[in-house]
mmCIF file with all atom_site columns, C-alpha atoms in Angstrom:
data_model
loop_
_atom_site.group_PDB
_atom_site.id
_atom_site.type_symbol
_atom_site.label_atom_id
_atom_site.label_alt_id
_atom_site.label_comp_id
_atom_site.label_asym_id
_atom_site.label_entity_id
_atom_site.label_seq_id
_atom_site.pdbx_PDB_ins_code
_atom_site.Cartn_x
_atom_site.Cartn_y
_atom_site.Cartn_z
_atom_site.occupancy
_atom_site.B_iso_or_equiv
_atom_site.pdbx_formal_charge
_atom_site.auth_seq_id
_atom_site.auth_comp_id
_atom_site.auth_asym_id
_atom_site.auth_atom_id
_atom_site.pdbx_PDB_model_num
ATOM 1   C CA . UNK A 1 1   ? -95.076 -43.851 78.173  1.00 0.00 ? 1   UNK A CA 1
ATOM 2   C CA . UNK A 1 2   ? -91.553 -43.745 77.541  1.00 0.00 ? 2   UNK A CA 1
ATOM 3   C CA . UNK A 1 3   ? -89.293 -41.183 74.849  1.00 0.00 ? 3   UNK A CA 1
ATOM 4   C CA . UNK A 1 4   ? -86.996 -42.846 72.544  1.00 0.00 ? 4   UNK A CA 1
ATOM 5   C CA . UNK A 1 5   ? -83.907 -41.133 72.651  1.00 0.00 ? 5   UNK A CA 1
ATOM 6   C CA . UNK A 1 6   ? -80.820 -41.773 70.354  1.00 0.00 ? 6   UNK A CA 1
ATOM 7   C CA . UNK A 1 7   ? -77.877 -43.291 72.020  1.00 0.00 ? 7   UNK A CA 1
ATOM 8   C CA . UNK A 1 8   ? -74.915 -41.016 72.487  1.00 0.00 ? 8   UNK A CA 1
ATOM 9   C CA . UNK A 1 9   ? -72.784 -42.391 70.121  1.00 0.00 ? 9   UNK A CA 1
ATOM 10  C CA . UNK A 1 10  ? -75.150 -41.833 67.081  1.00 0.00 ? 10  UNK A CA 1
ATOM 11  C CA . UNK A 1 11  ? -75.320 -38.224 68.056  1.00 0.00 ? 11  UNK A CA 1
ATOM 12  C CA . UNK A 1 12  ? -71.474 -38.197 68.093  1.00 0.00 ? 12  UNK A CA 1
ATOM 13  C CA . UNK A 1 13  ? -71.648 -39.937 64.696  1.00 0.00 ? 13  UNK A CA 1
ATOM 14  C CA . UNK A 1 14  ? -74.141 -37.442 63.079  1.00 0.00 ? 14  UNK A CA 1
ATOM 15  C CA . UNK A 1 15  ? -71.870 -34.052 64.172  1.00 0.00 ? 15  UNK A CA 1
ATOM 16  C CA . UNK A 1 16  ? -69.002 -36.249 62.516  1.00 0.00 ? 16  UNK A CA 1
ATOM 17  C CA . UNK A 1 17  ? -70.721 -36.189 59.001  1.00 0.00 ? 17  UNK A CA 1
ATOM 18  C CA . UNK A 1 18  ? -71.896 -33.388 59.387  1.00 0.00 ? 18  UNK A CA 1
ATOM 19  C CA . UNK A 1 19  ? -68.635 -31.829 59.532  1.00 0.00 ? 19  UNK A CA 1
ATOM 20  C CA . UNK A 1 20  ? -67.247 -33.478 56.745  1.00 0.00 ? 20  UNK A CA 1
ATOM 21  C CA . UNK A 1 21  ? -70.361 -32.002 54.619  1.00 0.00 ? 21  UNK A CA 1
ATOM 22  C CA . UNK A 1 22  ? -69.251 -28.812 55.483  1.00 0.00 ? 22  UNK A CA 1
ATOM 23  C CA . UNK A 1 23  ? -65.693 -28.872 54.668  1.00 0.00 ? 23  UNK A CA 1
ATOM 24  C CA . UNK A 1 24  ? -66.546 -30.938 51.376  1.00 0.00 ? 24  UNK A CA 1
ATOM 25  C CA . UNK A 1 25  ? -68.811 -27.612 50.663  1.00 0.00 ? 25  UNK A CA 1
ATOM 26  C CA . UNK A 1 26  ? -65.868 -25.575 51.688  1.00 0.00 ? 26  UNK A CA 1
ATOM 27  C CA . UNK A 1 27  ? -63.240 -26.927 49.658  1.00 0.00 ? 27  UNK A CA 1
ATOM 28  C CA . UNK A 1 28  ? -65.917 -26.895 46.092  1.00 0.00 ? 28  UNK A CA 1
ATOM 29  C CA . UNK A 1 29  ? -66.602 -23.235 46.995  1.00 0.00 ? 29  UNK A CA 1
ATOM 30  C CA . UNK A 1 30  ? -62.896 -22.449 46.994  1.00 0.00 ? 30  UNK A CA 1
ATOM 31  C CA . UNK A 1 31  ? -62.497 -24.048 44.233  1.00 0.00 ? 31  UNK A CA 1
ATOM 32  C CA . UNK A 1 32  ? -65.185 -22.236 42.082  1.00 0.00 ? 32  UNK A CA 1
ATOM 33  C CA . UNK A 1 33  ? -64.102 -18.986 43.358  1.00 0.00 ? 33  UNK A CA 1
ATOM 34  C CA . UNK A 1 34  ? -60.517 -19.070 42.492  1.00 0.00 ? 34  UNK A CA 1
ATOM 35  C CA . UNK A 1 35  ? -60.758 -20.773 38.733  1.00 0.00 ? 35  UNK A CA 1
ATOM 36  C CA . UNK A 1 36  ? -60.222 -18.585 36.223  1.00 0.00 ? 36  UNK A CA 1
ATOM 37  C CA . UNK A 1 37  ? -63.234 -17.194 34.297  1.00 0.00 ? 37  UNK A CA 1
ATOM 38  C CA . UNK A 1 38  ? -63.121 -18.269 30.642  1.00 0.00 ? 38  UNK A CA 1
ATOM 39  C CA . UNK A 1 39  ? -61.547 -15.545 28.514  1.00 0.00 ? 39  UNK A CA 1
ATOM 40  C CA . UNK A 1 40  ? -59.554 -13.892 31.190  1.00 0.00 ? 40  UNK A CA 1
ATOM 41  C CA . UNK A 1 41  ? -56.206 -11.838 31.286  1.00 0.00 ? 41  UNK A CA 1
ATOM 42  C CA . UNK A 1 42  ? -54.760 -14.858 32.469  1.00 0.00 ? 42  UNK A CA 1
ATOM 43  C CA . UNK A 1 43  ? -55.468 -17.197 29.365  1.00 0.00 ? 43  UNK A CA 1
ATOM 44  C CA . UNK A 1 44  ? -54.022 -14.509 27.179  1.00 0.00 ? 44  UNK A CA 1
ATOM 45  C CA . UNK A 1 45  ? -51.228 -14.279 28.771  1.00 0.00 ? 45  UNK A CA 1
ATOM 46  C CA . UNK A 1 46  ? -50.485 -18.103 28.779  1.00 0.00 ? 46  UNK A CA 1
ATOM 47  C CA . UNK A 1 47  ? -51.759 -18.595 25.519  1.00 0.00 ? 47  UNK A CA 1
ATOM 48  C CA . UNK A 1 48  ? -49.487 -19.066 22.085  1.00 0.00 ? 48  UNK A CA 1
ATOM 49  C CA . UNK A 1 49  ? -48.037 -16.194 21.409  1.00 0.00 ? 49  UNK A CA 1
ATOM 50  C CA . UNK A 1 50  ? -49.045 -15.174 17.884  1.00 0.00 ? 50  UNK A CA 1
ATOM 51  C CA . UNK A 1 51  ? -45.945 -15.507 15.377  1.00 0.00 ? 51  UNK A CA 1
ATOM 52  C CA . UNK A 1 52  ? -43.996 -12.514 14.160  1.00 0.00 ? 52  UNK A CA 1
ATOM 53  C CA . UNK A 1 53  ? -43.601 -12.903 11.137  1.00 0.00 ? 53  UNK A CA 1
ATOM 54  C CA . UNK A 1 54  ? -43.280 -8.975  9.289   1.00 0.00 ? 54  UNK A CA 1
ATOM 55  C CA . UNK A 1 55  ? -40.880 -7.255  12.416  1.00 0.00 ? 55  UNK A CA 1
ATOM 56  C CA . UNK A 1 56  ? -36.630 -7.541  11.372  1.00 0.00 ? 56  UNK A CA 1
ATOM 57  C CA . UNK A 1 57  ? -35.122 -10.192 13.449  1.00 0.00 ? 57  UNK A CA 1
ATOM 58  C CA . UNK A 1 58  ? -33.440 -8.175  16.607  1.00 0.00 ? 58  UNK A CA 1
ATOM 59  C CA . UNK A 1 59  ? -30.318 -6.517  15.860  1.00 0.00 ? 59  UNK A CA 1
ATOM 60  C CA . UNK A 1 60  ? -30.444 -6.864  12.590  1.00 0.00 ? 60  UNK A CA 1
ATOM 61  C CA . UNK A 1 61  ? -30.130 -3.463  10.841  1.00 0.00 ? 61  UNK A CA 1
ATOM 62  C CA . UNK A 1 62  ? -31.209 -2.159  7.756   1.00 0.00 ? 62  UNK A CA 1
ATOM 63  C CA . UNK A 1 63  ? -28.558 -2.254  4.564   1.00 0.00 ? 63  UNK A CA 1
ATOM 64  C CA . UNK A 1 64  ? -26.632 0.837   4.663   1.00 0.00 ? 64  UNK A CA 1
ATOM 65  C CA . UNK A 1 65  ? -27.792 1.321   8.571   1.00 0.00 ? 65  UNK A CA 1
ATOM 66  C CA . UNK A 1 66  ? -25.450 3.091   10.929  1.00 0.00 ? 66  UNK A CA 1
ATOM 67  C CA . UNK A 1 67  ? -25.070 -0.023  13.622  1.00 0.00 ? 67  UNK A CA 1
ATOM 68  C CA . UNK A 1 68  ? -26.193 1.728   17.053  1.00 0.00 ? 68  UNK A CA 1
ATOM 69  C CA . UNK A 1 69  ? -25.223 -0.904  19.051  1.00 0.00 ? 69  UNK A CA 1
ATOM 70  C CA . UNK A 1 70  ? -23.433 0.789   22.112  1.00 0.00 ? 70  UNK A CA 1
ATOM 71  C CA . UNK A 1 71  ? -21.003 -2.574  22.530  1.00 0.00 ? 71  UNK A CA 1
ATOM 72  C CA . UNK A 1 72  ? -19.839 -2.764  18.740  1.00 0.00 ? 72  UNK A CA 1
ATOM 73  C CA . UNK A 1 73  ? -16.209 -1.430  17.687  1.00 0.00 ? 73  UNK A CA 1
ATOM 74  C CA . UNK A 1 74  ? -15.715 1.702   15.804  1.00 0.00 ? 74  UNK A CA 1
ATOM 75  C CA . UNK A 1 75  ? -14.117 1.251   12.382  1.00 0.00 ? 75  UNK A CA 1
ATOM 76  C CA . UNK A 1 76  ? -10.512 1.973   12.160  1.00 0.00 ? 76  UNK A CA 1
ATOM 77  C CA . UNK A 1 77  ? -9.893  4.771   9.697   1.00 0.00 ? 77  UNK A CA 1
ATOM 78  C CA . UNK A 1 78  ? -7.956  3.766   6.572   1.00 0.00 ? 78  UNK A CA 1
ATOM 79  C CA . UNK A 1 79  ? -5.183  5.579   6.290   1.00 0.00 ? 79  UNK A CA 1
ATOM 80  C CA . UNK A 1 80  ? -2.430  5.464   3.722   1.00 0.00 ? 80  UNK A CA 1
ATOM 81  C CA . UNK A 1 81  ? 0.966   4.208   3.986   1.00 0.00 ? 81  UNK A CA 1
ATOM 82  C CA . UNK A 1 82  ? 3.725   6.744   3.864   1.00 0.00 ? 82  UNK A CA 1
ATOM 83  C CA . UNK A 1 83  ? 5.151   6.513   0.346   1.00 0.00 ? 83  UNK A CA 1
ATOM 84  C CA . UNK A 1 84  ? 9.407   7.199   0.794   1.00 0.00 ? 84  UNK A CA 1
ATOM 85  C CA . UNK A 1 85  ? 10.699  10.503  -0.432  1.00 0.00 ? 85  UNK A CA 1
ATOM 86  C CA . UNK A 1 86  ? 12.105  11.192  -3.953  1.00 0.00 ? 86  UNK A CA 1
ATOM 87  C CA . UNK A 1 87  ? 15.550  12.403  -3.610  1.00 0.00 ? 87  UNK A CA 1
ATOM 88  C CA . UNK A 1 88  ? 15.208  15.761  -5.823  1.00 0.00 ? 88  UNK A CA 1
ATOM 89  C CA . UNK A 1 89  ? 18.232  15.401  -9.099  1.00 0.00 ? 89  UNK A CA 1
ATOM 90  C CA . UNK A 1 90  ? 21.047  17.141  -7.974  1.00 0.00 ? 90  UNK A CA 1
ATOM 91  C CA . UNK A 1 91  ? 22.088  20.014  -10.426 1.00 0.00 ? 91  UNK A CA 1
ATOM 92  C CA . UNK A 1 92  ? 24.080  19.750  -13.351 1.00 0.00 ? 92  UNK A CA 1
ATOM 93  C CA . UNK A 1 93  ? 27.738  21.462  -13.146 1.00 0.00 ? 93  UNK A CA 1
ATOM 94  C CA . UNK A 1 94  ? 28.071  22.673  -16.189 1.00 0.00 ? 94  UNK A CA 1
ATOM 95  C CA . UNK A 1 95  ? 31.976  23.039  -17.350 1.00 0.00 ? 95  UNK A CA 1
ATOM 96  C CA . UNK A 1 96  ? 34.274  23.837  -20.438 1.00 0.00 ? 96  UNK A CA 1
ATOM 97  C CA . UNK A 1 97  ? 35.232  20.992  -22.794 1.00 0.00 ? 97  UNK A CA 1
ATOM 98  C CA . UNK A 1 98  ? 38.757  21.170  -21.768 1.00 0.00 ? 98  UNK A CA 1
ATOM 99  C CA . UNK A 1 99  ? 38.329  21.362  -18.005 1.00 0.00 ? 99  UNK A CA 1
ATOM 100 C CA . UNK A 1 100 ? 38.119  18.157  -15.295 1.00 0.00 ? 100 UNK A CA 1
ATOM 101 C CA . UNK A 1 101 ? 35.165  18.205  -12.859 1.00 0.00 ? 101 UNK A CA 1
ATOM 102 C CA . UNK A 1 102 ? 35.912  16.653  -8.926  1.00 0.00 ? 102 UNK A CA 1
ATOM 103 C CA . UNK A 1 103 ? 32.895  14.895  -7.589  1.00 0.00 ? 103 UNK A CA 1
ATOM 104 C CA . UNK A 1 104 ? 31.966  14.950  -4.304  1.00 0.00 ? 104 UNK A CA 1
ATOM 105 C CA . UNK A 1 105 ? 32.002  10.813  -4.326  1.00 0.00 ? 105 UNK A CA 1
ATOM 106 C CA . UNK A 1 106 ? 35.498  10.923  -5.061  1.00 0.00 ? 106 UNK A CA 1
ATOM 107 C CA . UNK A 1 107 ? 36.078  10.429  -8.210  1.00 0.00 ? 107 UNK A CA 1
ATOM 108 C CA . UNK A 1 108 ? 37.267  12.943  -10.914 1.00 0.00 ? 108 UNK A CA 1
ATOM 109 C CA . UNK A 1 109 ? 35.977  13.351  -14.707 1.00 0.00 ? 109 UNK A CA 1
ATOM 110 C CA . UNK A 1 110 ? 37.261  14.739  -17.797 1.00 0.00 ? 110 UNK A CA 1
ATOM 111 C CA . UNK A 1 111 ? 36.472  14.206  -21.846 1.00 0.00 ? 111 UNK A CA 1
ATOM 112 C CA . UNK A 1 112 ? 40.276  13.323  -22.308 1.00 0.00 ? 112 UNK A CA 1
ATOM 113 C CA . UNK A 1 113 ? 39.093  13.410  -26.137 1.00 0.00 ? 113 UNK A CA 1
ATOM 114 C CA . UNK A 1 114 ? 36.780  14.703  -28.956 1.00 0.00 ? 114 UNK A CA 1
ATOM 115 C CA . UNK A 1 115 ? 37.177  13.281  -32.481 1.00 0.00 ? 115 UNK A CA 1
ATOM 116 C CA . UNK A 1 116 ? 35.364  13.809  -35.870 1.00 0.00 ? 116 UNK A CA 1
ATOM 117 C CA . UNK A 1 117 ? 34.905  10.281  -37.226 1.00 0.00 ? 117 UNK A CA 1
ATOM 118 C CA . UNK A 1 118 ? 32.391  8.854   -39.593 1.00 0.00 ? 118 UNK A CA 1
ATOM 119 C CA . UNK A 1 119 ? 29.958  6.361   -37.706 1.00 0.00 ? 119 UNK A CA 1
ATOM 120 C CA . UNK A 1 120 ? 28.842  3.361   -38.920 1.00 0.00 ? 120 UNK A CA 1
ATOM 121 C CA . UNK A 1 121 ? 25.316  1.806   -38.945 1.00 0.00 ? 121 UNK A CA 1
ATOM 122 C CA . UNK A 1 122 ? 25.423  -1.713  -36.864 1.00 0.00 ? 122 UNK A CA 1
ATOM 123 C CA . UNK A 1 123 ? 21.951  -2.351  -35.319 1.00 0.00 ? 123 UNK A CA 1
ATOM 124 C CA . UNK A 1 124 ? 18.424  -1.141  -36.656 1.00 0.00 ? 124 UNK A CA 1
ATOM 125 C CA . UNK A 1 125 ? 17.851  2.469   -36.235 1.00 0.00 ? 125 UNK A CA 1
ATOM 126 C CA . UNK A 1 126 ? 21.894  3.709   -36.520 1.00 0.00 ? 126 UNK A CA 1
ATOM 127 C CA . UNK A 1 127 ? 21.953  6.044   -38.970 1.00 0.00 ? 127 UNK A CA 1
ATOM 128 C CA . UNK A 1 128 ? 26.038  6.019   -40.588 1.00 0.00 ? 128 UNK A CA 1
ATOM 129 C CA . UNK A 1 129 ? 27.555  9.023   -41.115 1.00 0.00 ? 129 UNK A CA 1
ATOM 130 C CA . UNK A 1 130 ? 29.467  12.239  -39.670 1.00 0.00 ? 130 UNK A CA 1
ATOM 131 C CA . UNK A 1 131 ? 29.771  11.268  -35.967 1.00 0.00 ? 131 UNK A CA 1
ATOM 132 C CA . UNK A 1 132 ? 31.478  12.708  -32.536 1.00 0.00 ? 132 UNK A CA 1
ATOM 133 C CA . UNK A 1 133 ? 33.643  9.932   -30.673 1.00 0.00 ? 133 UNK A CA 1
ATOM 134 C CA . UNK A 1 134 ? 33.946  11.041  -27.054 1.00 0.00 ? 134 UNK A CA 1
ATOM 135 C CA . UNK A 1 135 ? 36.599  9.388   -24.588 1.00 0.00 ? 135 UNK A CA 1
ATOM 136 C CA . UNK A 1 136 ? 35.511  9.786   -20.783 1.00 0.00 ? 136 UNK A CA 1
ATOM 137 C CA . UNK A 1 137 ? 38.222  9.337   -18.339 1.00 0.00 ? 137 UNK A CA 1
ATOM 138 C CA . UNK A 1 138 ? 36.942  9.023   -14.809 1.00 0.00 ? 138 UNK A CA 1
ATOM 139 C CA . UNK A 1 139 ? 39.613  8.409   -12.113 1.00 0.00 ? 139 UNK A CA 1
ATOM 140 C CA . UNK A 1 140 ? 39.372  7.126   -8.363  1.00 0.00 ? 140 UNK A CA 1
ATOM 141 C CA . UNK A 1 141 ? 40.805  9.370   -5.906  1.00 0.00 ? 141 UNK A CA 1
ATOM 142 C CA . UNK A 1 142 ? 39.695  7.628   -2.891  1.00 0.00 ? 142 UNK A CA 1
ATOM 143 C CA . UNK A 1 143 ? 41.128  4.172   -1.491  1.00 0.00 ? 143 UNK A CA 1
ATOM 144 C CA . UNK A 1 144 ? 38.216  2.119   -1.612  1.00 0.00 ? 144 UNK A CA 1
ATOM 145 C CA . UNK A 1 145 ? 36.827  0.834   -4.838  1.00 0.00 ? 145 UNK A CA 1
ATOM 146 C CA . UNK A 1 146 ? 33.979  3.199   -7.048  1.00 0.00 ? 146 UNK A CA 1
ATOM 147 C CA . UNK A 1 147 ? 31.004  1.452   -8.508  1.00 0.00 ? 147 UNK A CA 1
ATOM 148 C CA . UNK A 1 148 ? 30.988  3.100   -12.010 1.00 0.00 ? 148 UNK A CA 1
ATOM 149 C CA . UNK A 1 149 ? 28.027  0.292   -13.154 1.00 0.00 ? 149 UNK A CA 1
ATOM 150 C CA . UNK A 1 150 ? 24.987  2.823   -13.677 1.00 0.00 ? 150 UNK A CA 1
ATOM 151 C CA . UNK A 1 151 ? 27.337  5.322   -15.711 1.00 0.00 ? 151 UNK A CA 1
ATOM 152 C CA . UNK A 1 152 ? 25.768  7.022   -18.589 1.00 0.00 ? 152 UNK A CA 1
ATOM 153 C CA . UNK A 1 153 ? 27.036  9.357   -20.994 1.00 0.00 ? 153 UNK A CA 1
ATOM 154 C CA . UNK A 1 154 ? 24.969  11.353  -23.455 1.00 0.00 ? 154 UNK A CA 1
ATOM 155 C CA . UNK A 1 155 ? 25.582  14.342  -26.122 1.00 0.00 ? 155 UNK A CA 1
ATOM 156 C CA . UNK A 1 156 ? 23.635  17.066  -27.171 1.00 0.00 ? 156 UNK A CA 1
ATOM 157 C CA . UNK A 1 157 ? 24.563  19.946  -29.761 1.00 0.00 ? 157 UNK A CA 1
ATOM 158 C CA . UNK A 1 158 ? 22.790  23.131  -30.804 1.00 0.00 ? 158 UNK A CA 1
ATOM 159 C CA . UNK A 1 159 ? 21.282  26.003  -28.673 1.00 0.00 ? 159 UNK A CA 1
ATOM 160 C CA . UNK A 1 160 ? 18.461  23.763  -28.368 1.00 0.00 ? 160 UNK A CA 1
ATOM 161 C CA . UNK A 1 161 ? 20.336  20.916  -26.499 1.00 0.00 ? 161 UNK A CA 1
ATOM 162 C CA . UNK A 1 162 ? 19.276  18.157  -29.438 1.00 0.00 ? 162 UNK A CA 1
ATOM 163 C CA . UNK A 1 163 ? 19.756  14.798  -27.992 1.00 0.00 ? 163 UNK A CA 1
ATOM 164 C CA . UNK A 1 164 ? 22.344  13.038  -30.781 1.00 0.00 ? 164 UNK A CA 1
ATOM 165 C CA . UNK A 1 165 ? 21.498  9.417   -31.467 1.00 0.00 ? 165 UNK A CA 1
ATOM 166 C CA . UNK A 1 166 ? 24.589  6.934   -29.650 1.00 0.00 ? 166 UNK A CA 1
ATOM 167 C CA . UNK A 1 167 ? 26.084  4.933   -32.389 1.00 0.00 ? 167 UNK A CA 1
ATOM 168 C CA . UNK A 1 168 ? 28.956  1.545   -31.797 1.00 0.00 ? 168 UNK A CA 1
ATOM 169 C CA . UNK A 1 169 ? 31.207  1.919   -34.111 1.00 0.00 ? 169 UNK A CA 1
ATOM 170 C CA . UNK A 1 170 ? 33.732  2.805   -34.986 1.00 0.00 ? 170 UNK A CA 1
ATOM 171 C CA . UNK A 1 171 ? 35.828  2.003   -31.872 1.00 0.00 ? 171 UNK A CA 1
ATOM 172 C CA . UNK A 1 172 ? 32.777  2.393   -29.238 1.00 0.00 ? 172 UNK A CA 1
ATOM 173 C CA . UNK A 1 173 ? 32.843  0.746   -25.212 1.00 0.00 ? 173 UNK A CA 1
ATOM 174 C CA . UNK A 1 174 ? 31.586  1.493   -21.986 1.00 0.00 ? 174 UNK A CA 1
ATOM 175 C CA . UNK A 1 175 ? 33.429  2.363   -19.247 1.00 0.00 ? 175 UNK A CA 1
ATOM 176 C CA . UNK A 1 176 ? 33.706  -0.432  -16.634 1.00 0.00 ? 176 UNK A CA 1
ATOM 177 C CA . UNK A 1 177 ? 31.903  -1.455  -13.991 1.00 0.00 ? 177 UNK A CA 1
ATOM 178 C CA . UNK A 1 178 ? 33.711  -0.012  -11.233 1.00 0.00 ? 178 UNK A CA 1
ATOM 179 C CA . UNK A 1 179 ? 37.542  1.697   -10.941 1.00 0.00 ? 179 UNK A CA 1
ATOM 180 C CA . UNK A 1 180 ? 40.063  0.654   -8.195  1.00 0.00 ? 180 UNK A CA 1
ATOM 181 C CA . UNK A 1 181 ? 41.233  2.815   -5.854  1.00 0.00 ? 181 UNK A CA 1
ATOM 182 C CA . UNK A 1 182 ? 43.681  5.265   -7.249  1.00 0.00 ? 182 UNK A CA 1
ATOM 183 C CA . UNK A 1 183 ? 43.304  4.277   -10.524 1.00 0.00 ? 183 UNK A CA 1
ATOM 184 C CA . UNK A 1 184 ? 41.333  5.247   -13.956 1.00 0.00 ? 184 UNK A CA 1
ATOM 185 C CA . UNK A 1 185 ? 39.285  3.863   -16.324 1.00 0.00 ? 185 UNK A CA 1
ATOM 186 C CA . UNK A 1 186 ? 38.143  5.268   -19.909 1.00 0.00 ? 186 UNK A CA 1
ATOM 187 C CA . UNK A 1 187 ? 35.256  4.649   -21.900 1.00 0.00 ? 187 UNK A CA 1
ATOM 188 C CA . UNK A 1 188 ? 34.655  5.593   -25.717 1.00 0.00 ? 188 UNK A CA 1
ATOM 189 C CA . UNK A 1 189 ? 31.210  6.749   -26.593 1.00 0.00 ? 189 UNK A CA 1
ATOM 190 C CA . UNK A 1 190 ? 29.886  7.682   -30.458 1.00 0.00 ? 190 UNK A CA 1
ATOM 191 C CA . UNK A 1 191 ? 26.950  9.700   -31.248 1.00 0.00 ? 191 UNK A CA 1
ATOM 192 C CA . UNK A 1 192 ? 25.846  11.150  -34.926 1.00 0.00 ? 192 UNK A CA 1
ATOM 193 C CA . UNK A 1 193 ? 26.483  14.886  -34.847 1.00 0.00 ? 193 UNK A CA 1
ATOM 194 C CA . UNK A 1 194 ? 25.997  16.154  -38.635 1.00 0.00 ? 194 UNK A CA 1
ATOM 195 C CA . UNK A 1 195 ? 28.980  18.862  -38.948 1.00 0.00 ? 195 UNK A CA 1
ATOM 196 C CA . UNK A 1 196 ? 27.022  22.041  -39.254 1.00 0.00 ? 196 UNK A CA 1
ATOM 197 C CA . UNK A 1 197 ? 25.451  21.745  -35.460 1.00 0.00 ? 197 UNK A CA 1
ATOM 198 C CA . UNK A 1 198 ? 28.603  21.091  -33.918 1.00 0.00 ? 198 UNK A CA 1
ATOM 199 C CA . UNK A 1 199 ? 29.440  24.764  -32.934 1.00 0.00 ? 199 UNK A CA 1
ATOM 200 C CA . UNK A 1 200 ? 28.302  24.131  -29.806 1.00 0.00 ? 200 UNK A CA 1
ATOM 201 C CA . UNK A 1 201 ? 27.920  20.304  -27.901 1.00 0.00 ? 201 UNK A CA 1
ATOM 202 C CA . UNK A 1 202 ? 27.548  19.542  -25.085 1.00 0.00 ? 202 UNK A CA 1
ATOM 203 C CA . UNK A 1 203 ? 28.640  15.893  -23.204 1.00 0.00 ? 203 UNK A CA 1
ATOM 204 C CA . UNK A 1 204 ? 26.796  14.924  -19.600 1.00 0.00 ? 204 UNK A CA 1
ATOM 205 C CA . UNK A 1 205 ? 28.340  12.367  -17.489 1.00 0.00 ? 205 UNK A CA 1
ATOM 206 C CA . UNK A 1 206 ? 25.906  10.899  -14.919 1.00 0.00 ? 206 UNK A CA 1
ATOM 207 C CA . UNK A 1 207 ? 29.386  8.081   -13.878 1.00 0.00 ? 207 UNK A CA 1
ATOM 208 C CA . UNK A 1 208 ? 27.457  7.097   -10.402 1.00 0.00 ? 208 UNK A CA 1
ATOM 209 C CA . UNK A 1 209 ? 23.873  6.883   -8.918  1.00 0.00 ? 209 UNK A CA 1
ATOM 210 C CA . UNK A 1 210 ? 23.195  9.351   -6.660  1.00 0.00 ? 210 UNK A CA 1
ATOM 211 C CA . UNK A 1 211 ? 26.252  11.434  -7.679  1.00 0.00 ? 211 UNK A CA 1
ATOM 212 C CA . UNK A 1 212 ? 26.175  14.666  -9.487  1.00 0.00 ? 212 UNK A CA 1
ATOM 213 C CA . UNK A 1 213 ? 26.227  14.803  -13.545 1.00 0.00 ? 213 UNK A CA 1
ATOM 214 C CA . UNK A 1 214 ? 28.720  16.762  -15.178 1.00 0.00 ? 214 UNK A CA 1
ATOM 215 C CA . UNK A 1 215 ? 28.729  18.434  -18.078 1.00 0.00 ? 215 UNK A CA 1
ATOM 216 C CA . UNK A 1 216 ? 31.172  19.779  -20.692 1.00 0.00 ? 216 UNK A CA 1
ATOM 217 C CA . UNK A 1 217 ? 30.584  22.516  -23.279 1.00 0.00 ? 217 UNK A CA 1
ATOM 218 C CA . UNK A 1 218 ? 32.295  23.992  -26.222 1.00 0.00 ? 218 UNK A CA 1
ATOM 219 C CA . UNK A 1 219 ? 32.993  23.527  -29.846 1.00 0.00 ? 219 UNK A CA 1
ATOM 220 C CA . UNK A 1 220 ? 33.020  20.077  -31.521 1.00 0.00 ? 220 UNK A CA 1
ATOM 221 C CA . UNK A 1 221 ? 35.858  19.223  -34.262 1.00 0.00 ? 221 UNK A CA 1
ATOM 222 C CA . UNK A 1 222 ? 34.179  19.427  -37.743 1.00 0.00 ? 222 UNK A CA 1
#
């Protein structure tokens, strides 16, 4: 009685599937084993974030906050401007009626002449009536010309120094706006002096700015 036996090339063919059912296995076991289990770490972390919606946006600072961010500028400090110094007045030279003053600026003033006269009322607010008339002579001693445009002349009388009003008339001008070189100029000023305050007057001339004002004291005409 004879054995069956399979041919060799069946038994090649079964070891041949056989292999293949073993790596099919293989690879589905790998598989299993390295998907993630439902719920891990790993879905967290890949999930949607959740929305912030109650934290500051970043680097935005409270109102009022101090900024602390290390890259951001200090704030210059205001500082003020330097204002320019006030030149202080400089003192009054105080002389005698009859006497001439010499001004440092080079130019030389005198009250060439006092008069009793009786003002007249030309604009509103003159009061007419007993009035000083004072003649200012100012005279350029240097050779250039002397801007005389900010002179001002004014009279006060009594122990108190009592500003006296200015009045126009009769006969009243300014002196000019400037005096040549080695010449003079005059101007005639009024002011209402009643006659019982005129034992003692006193006439300031302020002839250029920045220049010293002069004054001249003494008894007034009645």
């Amino acid at each position: 009685m004879s054995t069956d036996t399979a041919p060799s090339w069946w038994r090649n063919r079964t070891w041949q599937w056989v292999a293949v059912a073993v790596a099919v296995v293989g690879v589905v076991l790998a598989v299993v084993l390295t998907r993630p289990a439902s719920g891990s770490p790993t879905d967290a972390a890949t999930g949607p974030a959740p929305s912030a919606t109650t934290s500051p946006s970043a680097g935005a600072s409270p109102t009022g906050a101090v900024s602390t961010d290390p890259g951001a500028a200090p704030s210059a400090p205001v500082t003020a401007e330097p204002q320019p110094a006030v030149p202080e007045p400089l003192p009054t030279a105080v002389l005698p009626l009859d006497s001439q003053a010499e001004a440092a600026t080079g130019v030389a003033i005198r009250v060439a002449q006092l008069e009793s006269v009786e003002g007249e009322a030309v604009q509103a607010g003159d009061v007419g009536g007993p009035a000083l008339r004072v003649t200012v002579e100012v005279t350029n001693t240097t050779t250039s010309e002397a801007d005389l445009s900010a002179a001002v002349v004014n009279l006060y009388h009594g122990a108190e120094l009592t500003p006296a009003s200015p009045l126009l008339r009769p006969g009243g001008r300014t002196l000019p706006g400037s005096v040549g070189a080695s010449q003079a100029v005059t101007g005639v000023y009024l002011f209402s002096v009643p006659a019982a305050a005129r034992e003692q007057v006193r006439v300031e001339v302020d002839a250029q700015l920045g220049g010293p004002v002069v004054a001249f004291e003494g008894p007034a005409p009645r």
